[in-house]
Coordinates of C-alpha atoms and ligand atoms in Angstrom, one line a residue:
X1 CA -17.3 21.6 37.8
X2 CA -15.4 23.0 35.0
X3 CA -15.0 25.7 32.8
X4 CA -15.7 26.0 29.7
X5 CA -15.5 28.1 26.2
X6 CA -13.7 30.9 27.9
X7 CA -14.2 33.7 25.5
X8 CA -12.9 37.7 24.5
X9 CA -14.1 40.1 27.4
X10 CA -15.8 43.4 26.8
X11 CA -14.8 46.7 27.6
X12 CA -16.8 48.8 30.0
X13 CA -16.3 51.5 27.8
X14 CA -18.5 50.5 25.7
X15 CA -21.3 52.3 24.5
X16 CA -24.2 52.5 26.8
X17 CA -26.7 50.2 24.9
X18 CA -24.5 47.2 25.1
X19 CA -25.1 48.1 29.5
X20 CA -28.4 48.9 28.9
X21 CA -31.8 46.3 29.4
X22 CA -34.2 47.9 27.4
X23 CA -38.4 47.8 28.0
X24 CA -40.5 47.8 25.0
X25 CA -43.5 49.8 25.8
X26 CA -46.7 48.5 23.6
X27 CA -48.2 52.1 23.9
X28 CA -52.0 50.7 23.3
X29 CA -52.0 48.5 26.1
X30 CA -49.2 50.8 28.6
X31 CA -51.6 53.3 30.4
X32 CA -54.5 55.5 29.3
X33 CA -54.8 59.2 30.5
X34 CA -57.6 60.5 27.9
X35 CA -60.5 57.9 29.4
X36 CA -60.8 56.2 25.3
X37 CA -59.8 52.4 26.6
X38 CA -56.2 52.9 24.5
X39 CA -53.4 53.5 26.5
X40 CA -51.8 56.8 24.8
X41 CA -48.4 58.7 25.5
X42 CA -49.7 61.1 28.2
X43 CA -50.9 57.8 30.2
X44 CA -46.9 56.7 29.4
X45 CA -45.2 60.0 30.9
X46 CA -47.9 59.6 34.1
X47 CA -45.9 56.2 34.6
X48 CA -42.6 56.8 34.1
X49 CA -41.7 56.4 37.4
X50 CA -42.5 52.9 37.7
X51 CA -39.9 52.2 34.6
X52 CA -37.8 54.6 36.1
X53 CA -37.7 52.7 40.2
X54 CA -37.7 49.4 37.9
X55 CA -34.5 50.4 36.7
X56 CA -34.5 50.0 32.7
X57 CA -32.1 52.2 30.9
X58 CA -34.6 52.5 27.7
X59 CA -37.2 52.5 26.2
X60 CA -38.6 51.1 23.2
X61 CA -41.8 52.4 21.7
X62 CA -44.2 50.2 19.2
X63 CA -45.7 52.7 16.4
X64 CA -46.9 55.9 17.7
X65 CA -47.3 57.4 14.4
X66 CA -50.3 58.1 12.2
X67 CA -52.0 55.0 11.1
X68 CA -55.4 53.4 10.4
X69 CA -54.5 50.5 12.7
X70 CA -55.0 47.7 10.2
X71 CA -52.1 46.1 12.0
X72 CA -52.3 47.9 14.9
X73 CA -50.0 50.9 13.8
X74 CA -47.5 49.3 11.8
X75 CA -49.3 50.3 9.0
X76 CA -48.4 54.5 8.4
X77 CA -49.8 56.8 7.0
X78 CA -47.7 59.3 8.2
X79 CA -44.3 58.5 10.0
X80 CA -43.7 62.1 10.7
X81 CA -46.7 62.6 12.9
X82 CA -48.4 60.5 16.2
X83 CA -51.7 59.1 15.5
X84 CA -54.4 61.4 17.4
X85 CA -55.4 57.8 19.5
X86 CA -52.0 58.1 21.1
X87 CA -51.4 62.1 21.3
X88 CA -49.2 64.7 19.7
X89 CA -46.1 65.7 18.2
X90 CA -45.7 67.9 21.4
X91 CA -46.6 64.9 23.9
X92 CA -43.6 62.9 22.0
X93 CA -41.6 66.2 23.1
X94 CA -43.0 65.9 26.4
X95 CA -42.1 62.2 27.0
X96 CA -38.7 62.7 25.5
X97 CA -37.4 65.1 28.0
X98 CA -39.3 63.5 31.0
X99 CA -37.6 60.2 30.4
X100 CA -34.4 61.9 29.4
X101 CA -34.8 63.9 32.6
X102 CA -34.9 60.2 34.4
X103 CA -31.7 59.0 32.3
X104 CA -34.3 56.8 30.3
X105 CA -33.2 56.8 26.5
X106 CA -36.1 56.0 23.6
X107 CA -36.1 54.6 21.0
X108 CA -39.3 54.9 18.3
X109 CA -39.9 51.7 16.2
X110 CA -39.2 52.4 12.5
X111 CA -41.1 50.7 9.9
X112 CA -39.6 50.5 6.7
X113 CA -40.7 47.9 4.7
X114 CA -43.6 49.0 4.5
X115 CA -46.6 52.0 4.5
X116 CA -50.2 52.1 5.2
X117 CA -52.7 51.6 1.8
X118 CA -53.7 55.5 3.2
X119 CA -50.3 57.0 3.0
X120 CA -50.1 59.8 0.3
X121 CA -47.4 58.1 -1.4
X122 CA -49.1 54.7 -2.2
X123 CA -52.6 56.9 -2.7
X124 CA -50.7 58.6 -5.5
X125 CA -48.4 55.5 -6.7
X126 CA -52.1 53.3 -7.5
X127 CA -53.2 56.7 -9.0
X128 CA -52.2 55.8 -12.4
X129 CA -49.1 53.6 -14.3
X130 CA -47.2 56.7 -15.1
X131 CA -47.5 58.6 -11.8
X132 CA -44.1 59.8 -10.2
X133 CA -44.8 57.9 -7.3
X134 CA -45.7 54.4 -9.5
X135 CA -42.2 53.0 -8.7
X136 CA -41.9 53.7 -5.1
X137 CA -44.0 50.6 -4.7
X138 CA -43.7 47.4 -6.2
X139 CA -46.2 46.4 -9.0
X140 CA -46.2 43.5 -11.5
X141 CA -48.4 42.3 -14.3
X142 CA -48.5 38.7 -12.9
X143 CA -47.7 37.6 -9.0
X144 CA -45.8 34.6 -8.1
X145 CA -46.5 32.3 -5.4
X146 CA -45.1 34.6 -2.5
X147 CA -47.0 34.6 0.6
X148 CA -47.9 37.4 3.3
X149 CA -48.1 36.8 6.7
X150 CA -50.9 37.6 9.2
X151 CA -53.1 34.7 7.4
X152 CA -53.3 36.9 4.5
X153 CA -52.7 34.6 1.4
X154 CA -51.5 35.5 -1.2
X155 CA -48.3 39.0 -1.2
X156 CA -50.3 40.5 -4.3
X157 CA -53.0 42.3 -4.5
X158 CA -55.1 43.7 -7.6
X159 CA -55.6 46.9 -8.5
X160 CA -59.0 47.2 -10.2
X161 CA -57.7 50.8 -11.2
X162 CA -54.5 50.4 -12.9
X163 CA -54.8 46.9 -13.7
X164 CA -52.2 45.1 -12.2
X165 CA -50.7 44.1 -8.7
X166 CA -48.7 45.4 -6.0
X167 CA -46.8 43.5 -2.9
X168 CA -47.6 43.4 0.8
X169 CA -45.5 40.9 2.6
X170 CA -48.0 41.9 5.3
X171 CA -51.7 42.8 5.1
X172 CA -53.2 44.4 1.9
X173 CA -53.6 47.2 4.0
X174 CA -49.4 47.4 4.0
X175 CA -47.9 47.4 0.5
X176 CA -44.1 47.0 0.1
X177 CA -41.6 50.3 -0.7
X178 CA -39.3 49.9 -3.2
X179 CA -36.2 50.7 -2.0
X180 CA -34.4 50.2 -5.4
X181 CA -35.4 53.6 -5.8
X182 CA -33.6 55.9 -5.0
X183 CA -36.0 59.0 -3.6
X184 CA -38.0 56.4 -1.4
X185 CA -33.8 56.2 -0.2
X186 CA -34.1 59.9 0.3
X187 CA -37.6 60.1 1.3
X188 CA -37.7 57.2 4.2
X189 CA -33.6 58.8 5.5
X190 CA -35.9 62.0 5.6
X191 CA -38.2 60.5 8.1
X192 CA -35.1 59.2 10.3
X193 CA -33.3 62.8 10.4
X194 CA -37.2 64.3 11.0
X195 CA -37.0 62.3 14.3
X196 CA -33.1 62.2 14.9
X197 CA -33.4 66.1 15.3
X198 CA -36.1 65.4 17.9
X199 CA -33.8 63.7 20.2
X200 CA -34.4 59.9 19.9
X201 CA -31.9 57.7 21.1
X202 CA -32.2 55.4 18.1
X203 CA -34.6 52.7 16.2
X204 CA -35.9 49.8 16.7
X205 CA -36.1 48.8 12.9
X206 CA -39.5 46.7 11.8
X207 CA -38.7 43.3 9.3
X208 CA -35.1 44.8 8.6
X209 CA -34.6 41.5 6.3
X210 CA -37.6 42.3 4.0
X211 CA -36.3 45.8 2.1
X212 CA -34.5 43.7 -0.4
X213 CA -36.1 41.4 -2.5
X214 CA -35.5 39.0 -5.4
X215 CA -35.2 41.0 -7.9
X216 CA -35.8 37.9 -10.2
X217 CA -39.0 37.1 -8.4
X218 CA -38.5 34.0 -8.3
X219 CA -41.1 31.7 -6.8
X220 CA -40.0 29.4 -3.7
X221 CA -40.6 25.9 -2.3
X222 CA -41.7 27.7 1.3
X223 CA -44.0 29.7 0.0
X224 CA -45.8 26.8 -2.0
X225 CA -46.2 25.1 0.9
X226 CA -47.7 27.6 2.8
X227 CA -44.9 30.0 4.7
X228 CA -44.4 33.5 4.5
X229 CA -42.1 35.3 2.3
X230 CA -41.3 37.4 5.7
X231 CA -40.1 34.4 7.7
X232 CA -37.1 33.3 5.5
X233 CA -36.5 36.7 3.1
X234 CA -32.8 36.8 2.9
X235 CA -32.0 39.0 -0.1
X236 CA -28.3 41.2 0.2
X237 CA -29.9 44.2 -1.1
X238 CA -31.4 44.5 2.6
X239 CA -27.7 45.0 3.8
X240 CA -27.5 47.5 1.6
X241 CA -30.5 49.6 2.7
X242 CA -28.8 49.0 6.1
X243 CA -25.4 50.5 5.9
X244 CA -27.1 53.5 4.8
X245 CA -29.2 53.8 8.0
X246 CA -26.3 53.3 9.8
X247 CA -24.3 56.0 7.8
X248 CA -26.9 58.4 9.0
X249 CA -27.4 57.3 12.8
X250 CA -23.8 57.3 13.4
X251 CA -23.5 60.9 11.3
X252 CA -25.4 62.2 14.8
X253 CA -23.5 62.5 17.5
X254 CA -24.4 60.6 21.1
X255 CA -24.3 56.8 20.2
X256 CA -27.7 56.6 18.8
X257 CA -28.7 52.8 18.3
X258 CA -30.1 50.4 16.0
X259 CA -31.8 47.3 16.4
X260 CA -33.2 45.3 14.2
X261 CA -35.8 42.8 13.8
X262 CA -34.4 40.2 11.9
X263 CA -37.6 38.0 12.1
X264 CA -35.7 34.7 10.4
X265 CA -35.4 31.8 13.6
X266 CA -31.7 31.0 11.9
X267 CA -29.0 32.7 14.9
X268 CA -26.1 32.0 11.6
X269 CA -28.6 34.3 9.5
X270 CA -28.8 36.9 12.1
X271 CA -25.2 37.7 12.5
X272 CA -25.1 38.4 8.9
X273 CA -26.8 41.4 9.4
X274 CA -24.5 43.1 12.0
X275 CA -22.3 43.3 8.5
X276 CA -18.8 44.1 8.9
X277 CA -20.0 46.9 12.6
X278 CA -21.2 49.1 9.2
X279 CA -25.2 48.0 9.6
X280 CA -27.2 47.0 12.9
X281 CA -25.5 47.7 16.2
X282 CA -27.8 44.9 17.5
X283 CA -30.3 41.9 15.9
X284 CA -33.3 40.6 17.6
X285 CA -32.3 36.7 17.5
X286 CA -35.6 35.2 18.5
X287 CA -34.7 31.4 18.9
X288 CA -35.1 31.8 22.9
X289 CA -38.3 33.5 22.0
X290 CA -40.0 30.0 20.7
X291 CA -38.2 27.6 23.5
X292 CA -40.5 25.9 25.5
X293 CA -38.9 25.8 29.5
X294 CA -36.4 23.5 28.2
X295 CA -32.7 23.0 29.4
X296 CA -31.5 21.5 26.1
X297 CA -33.6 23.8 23.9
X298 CA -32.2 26.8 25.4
X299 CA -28.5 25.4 26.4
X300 CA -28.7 25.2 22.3
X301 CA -30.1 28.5 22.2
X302 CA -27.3 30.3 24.1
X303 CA -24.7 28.1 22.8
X304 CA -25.3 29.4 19.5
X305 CA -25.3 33.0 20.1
X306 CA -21.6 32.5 22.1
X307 CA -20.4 30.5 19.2
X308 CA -21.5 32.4 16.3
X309 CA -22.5 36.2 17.3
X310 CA -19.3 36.8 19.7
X311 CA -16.2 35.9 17.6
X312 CA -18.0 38.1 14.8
X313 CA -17.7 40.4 17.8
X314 CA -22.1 41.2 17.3
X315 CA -22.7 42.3 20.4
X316 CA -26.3 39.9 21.6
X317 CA -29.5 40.7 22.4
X318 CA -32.2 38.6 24.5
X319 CA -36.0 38.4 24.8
X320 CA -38.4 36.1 25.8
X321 CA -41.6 37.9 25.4
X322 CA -42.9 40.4 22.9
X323 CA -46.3 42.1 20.9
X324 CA -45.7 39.0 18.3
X325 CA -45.7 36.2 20.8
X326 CA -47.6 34.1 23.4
X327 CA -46.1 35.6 27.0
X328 CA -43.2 33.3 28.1
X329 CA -44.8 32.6 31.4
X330 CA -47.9 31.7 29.2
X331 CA -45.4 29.2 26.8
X332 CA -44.0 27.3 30.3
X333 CA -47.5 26.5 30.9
X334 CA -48.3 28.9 33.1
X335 CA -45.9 28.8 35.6
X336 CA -44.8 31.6 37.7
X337 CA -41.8 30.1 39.2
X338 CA -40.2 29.4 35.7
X339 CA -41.0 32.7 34.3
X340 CA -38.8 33.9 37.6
X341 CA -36.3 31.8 37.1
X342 CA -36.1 32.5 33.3
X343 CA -36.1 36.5 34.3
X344 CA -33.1 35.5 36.2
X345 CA -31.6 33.6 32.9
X346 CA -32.5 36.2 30.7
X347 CA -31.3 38.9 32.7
X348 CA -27.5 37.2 33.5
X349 CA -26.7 36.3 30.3
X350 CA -24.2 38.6 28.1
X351 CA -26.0 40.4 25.6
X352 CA -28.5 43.0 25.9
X353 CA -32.1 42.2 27.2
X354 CA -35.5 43.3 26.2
X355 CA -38.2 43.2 28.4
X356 CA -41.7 43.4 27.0
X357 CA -44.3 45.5 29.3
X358 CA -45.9 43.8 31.7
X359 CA -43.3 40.4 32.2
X360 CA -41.9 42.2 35.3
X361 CA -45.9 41.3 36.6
X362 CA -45.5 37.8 35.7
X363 CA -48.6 38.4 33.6
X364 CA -49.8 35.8 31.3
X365 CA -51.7 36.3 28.1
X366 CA -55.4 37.1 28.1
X367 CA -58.3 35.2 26.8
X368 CA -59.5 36.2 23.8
X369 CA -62.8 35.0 22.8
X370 CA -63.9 35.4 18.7
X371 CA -66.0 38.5 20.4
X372 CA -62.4 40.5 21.7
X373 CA -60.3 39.1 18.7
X374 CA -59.0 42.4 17.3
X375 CA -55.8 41.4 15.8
X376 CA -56.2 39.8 12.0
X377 CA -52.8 37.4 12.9
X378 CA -54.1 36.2 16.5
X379 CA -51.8 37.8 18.5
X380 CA -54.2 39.7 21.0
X381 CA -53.2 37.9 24.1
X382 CA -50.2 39.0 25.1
X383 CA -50.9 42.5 24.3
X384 CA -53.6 43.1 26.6
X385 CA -53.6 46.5 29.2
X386 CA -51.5 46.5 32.3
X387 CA -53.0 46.1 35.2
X388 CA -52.1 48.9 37.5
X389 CA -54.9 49.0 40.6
X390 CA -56.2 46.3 42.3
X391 CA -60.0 47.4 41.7
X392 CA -61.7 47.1 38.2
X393 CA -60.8 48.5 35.7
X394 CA -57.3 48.4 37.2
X395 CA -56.4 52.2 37.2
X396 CA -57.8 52.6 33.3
X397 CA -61.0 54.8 33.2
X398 CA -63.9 55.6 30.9
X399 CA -64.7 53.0 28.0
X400 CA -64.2 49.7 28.5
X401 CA -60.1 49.0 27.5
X402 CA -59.4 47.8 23.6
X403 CA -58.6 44.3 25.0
X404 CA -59.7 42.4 28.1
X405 CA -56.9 42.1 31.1
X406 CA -54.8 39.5 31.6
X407 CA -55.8 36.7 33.9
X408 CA -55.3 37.4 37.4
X409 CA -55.3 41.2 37.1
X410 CA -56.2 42.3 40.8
X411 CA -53.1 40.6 42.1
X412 CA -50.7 40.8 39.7
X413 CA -51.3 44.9 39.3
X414 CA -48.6 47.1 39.9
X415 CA -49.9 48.5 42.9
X416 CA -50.1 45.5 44.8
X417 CA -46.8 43.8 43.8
X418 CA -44.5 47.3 45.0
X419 CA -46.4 46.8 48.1
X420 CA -45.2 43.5 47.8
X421 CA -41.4 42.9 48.4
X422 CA -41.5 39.1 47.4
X423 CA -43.0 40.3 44.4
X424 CA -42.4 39.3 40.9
X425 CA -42.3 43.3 40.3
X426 CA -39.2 43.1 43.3
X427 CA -37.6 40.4 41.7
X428 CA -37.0 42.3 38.3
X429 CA -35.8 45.5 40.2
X430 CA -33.6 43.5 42.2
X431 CA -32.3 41.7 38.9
X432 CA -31.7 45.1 36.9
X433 CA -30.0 46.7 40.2
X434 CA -27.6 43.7 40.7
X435 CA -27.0 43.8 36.8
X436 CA -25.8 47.8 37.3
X437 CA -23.7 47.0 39.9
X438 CA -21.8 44.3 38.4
X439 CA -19.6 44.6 35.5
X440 CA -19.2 40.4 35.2
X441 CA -23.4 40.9 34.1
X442 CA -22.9 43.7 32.2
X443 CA -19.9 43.4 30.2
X444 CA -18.1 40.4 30.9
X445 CA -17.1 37.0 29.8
X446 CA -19.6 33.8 29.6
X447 CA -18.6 30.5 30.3
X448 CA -20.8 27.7 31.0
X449 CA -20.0 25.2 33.9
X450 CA -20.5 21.6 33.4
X451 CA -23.4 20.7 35.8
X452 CA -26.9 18.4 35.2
X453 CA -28.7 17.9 32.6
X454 CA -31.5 19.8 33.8
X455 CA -29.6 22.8 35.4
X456 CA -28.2 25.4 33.8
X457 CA -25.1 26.4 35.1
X458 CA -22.7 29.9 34.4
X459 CA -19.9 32.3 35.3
X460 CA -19.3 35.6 34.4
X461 CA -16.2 37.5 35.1
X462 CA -15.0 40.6 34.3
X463 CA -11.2 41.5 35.9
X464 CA -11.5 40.4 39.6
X465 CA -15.7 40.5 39.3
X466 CA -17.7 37.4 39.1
X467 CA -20.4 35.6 39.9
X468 CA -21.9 32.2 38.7
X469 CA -25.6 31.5 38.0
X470 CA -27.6 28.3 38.4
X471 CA -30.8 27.5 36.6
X472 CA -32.5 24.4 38.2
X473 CA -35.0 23.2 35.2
X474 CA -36.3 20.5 37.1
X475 CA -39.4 19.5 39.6
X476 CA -37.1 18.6 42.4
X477 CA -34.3 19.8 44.1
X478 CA -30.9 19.3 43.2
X479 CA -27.1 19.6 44.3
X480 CA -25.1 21.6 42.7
X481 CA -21.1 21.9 43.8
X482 CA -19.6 24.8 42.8
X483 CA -15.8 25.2 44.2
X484 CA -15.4 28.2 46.9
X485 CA -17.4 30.1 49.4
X486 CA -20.5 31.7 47.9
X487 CA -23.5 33.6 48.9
X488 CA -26.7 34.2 47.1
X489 CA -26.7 37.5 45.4
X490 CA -30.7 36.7 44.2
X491 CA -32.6 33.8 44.1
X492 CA -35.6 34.1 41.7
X493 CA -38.1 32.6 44.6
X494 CA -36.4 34.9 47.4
X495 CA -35.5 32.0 49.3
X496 CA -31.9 31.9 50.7
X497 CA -31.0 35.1 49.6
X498 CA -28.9 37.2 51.0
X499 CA -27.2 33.8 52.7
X500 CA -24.4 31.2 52.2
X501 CA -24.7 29.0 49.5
X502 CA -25.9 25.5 50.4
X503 CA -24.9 23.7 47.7
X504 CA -28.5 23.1 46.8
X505 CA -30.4 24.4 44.2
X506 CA -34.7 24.5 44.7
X507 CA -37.1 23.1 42.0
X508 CA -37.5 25.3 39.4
X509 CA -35.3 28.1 41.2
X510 CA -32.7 30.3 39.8
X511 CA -29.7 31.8 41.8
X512 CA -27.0 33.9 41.5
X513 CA -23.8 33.4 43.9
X514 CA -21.1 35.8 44.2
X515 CA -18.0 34.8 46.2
X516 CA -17.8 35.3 49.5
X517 CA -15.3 38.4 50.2
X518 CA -13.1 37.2 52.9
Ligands
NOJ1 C1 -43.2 42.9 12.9 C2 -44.0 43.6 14.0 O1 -43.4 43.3 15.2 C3 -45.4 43.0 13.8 O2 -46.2 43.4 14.9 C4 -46.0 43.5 12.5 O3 -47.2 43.0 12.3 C5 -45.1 43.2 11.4 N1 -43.7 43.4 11.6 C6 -45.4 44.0 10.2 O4 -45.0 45.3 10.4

């Protein structure tokens, strides 16, 4: 076995999100405390502890802010307020300092591209053509062939009122700011500081590649055939916006963070908008987030992100699952020894890793007949509730939950996998403790080691610390020499843990050896 693309270490020093693994929290669908079948944020702080025994180091919030839910709450209508279904400004207060108090950082999801049709500002920008607020959103005489996502046609929409149209790279319901101008600037840096002062540890920012558009509004061969302006928008004005959110985040003292969602499935795309360390601290680069339970697909997939994020020195991030996207256990067909052995990959690899709620259950998205569909782009399943007791209606009360559960919910609950220590739920705290306790997982080089085809095979050293991992994508076992005495740190099915190294690798089984101290 060798080594190979040895590349710069990382200093421990570094500031605490690059250590971190971060849990996005999809507060509908997290826990409910007020009996309404939406989970809210007083149902959140009642289960801290389970984030907190996990082992996460933050957490990311999806909208909690005022909102008529057209897209499920990234649609505001108020981003200085929490929408009554979820709470109060005080039980944002109240979740801050409890998760503080358990060394869990937050971060709120910030949502700038766009507002709700119901926010005061687009209310008074359709009010008439010479309005104050007319230019904060984007209106033209005639639209162009740009499309919106979420199956919603065409980006422009009439208005009957002032006779002409306005953009929505989303829903309707979501028309487009203009940040060419220079109070919405003011206005949306406003919000940030209003939540800043609060005590947030940072932003996860929503579509940062769509602030900056054409200006020439041109129309474009994707769009005619059918894609969304959102999934290729690639405009440099959008850099701009974001140097000056990073101006103001990093004018606060503490290291707060931004990450962005920089939805475009091109890895070379999304270093661009790390800039020059003056705009994200960290992208969302979603390629592993479409890979089937591949070897080559994802081999390509991490490839890339050594080769082209790390000599721009942009520090990585990794996810597999989110509030977008089919579950990843539901993408490898369903199986839960992949989706252990891909927690083990995904939580090993250098770069910073999201979980979304529930993957540390092994759930798998719900069913969702045309009776349950909420969601106008089809993504319901993999946001349904948590399970957290055994019994129906798993530890939620009162009316029936906004979604159903996920398949399997009685076993799968929280409850019954801590009771469990050959649990998926064990697995993942074991995973996040080893990944504290080594400074090779946190911080240090990546190298991958020739192996198989089908196995998936890496070291990571920091200083004297290392230890390799071994992804076995195949049905069978296989043998896998790897020179020096090792034990198995973690194996993702439990078996052989804890012992030597065989040499052999299960089906579908991930390890991770450290050497054996003599
Ligand atoms: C990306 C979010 O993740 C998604 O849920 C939302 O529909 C769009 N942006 C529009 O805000």
């Amino acid at each position: 076995m060798q080594t190979s693309r040895p590349s710069r270490e990382l200093s421990p020093a570094a500031p605490w999100w690059r250590g971190a693994v971060v849990y996005q929290v999809y507060p509908r669908s997290f826990a409910d405390a007020n009996g309404d079948g939406v989970g809210d944020l007083a149902g959140l702080r009642a289960r801290l502890d389970h984030l907190a025994r996990l082992g996460v180091g933050a957490l990311w919030l999806s909208p909690i802010y005022r909102s008529p839910m057209a897209d499920a709450g990234y649609d505001i209508s108020d981003y200085c307020d929490v929408d009554p279904v979820f709470g109060s400004l005080a039980d944002i207060d109240g979740l801050l300092a409890e998760a503080h108090a358990r060394g869990l950082r937050v971060l709120l999801d910030f949502v700038p591209n766009h507002t709700s049709d119901q926010h005061p500002w687009f209310i008074e920008s359709r009010a008439s053509r010479d309005n104050p607020k007319r230019d904060w959103y984007i209106w033209r005489d005639e639209p162009n062939d740009w499309r919106a996502a979420l199956n919603a046609g065409s980006a422009w929409t009439w208005d009957e009122h002032t006779q002409q149209y306005y953009l929505h790279l989303f829903l309707p319901q979501q028309p487009d700011l203009n940040w060419r101008n220079p109070e919405v600037v003011e206005a949306m840096h406003s919000v940030l500081r209003f939540w800043l002062d609060r005590g947030v540890d940072g932003f996860r920012i929503d579509v940062a590649h769509c602030t900056g558009k054409d200006p020439s509004f041109a129309n474009h061969p994707r769009c005619l055939a059918g894609e969304p302006l959102a999934d290729f928008n690639d405009q440099p004005y959008s850099h701009e916006v974001l140097r000056g959110l990073r101006r103001l985040v990093d004018s606060y003292p503490g290291e707060r963070v931004l990450v962005g969602e920089v939805n475009i499935r091109s890895t070379a795309s999304v270093v661009q908008y790390y800039g020059a360390g003056d705009e994200l601290h960290m992208s969302f680069n979603f390629p592993p987030l479409d890979a089937p339970w591949d070897p080559v697909v994802l081999r390509t997939c991490i490839r890339e992100v050594e080769e082209q994020l790390m000599p721009a020195q942009a520090w990585p991030t990794w996810v597999l699952s989110n509030h977008d996207n089919e579950r990843h256990r539901t993408r490898y067909g369903g199986s839960l020894p992949r989706a252990r052995a891909a927690a083990v990959m995904l939580l090993t690899l250098r770069g910073t890793p999201f979980l979304y709620q529930g993957e540390e259950l092994g759930l798998e998205d719900a069913v969702i007949t045309p009776e349950t569909r909420v969601d106008p782009g089809g993504r319901d399943g993999c946001r349904a509730p948590l399970p957290w007791e055994p019994e129906f209606p798993h530890g939620w009360r009162g009316k029936p939950t906004w979604l159903p559960f996920p398949p399997g919910a009685a076993g799968l609950c929280a409850a019954a996998q801590w009771a469990d220590d050959q649990s998926t739920l064990h697995l993942y705290r074991r995973l996040l403790a080893l990944r504290r306790g080594s400074d090779a997982l946190r911080w240090g080089d990546w190298a991958e080691l020739d192996s198989s085809p089908t196995v998936l095979a890496y070291r990571r050293t920091h200083g004297a610390d290392e230890c390799v991992v071994l992804v076995n994508f195949a049905d069978h076992e296989q043998a896998v020499a790897v020179p020096g005495r090792w034990h198995v740190a973690l194996a993702s099915d439990g078996v052989g843990e804890a012992a030597g190294y065989t040499g052999r690798v299960a089906a579908e089984q991930a390890l991770v050896l450290e050497p054996v101290k003599e």
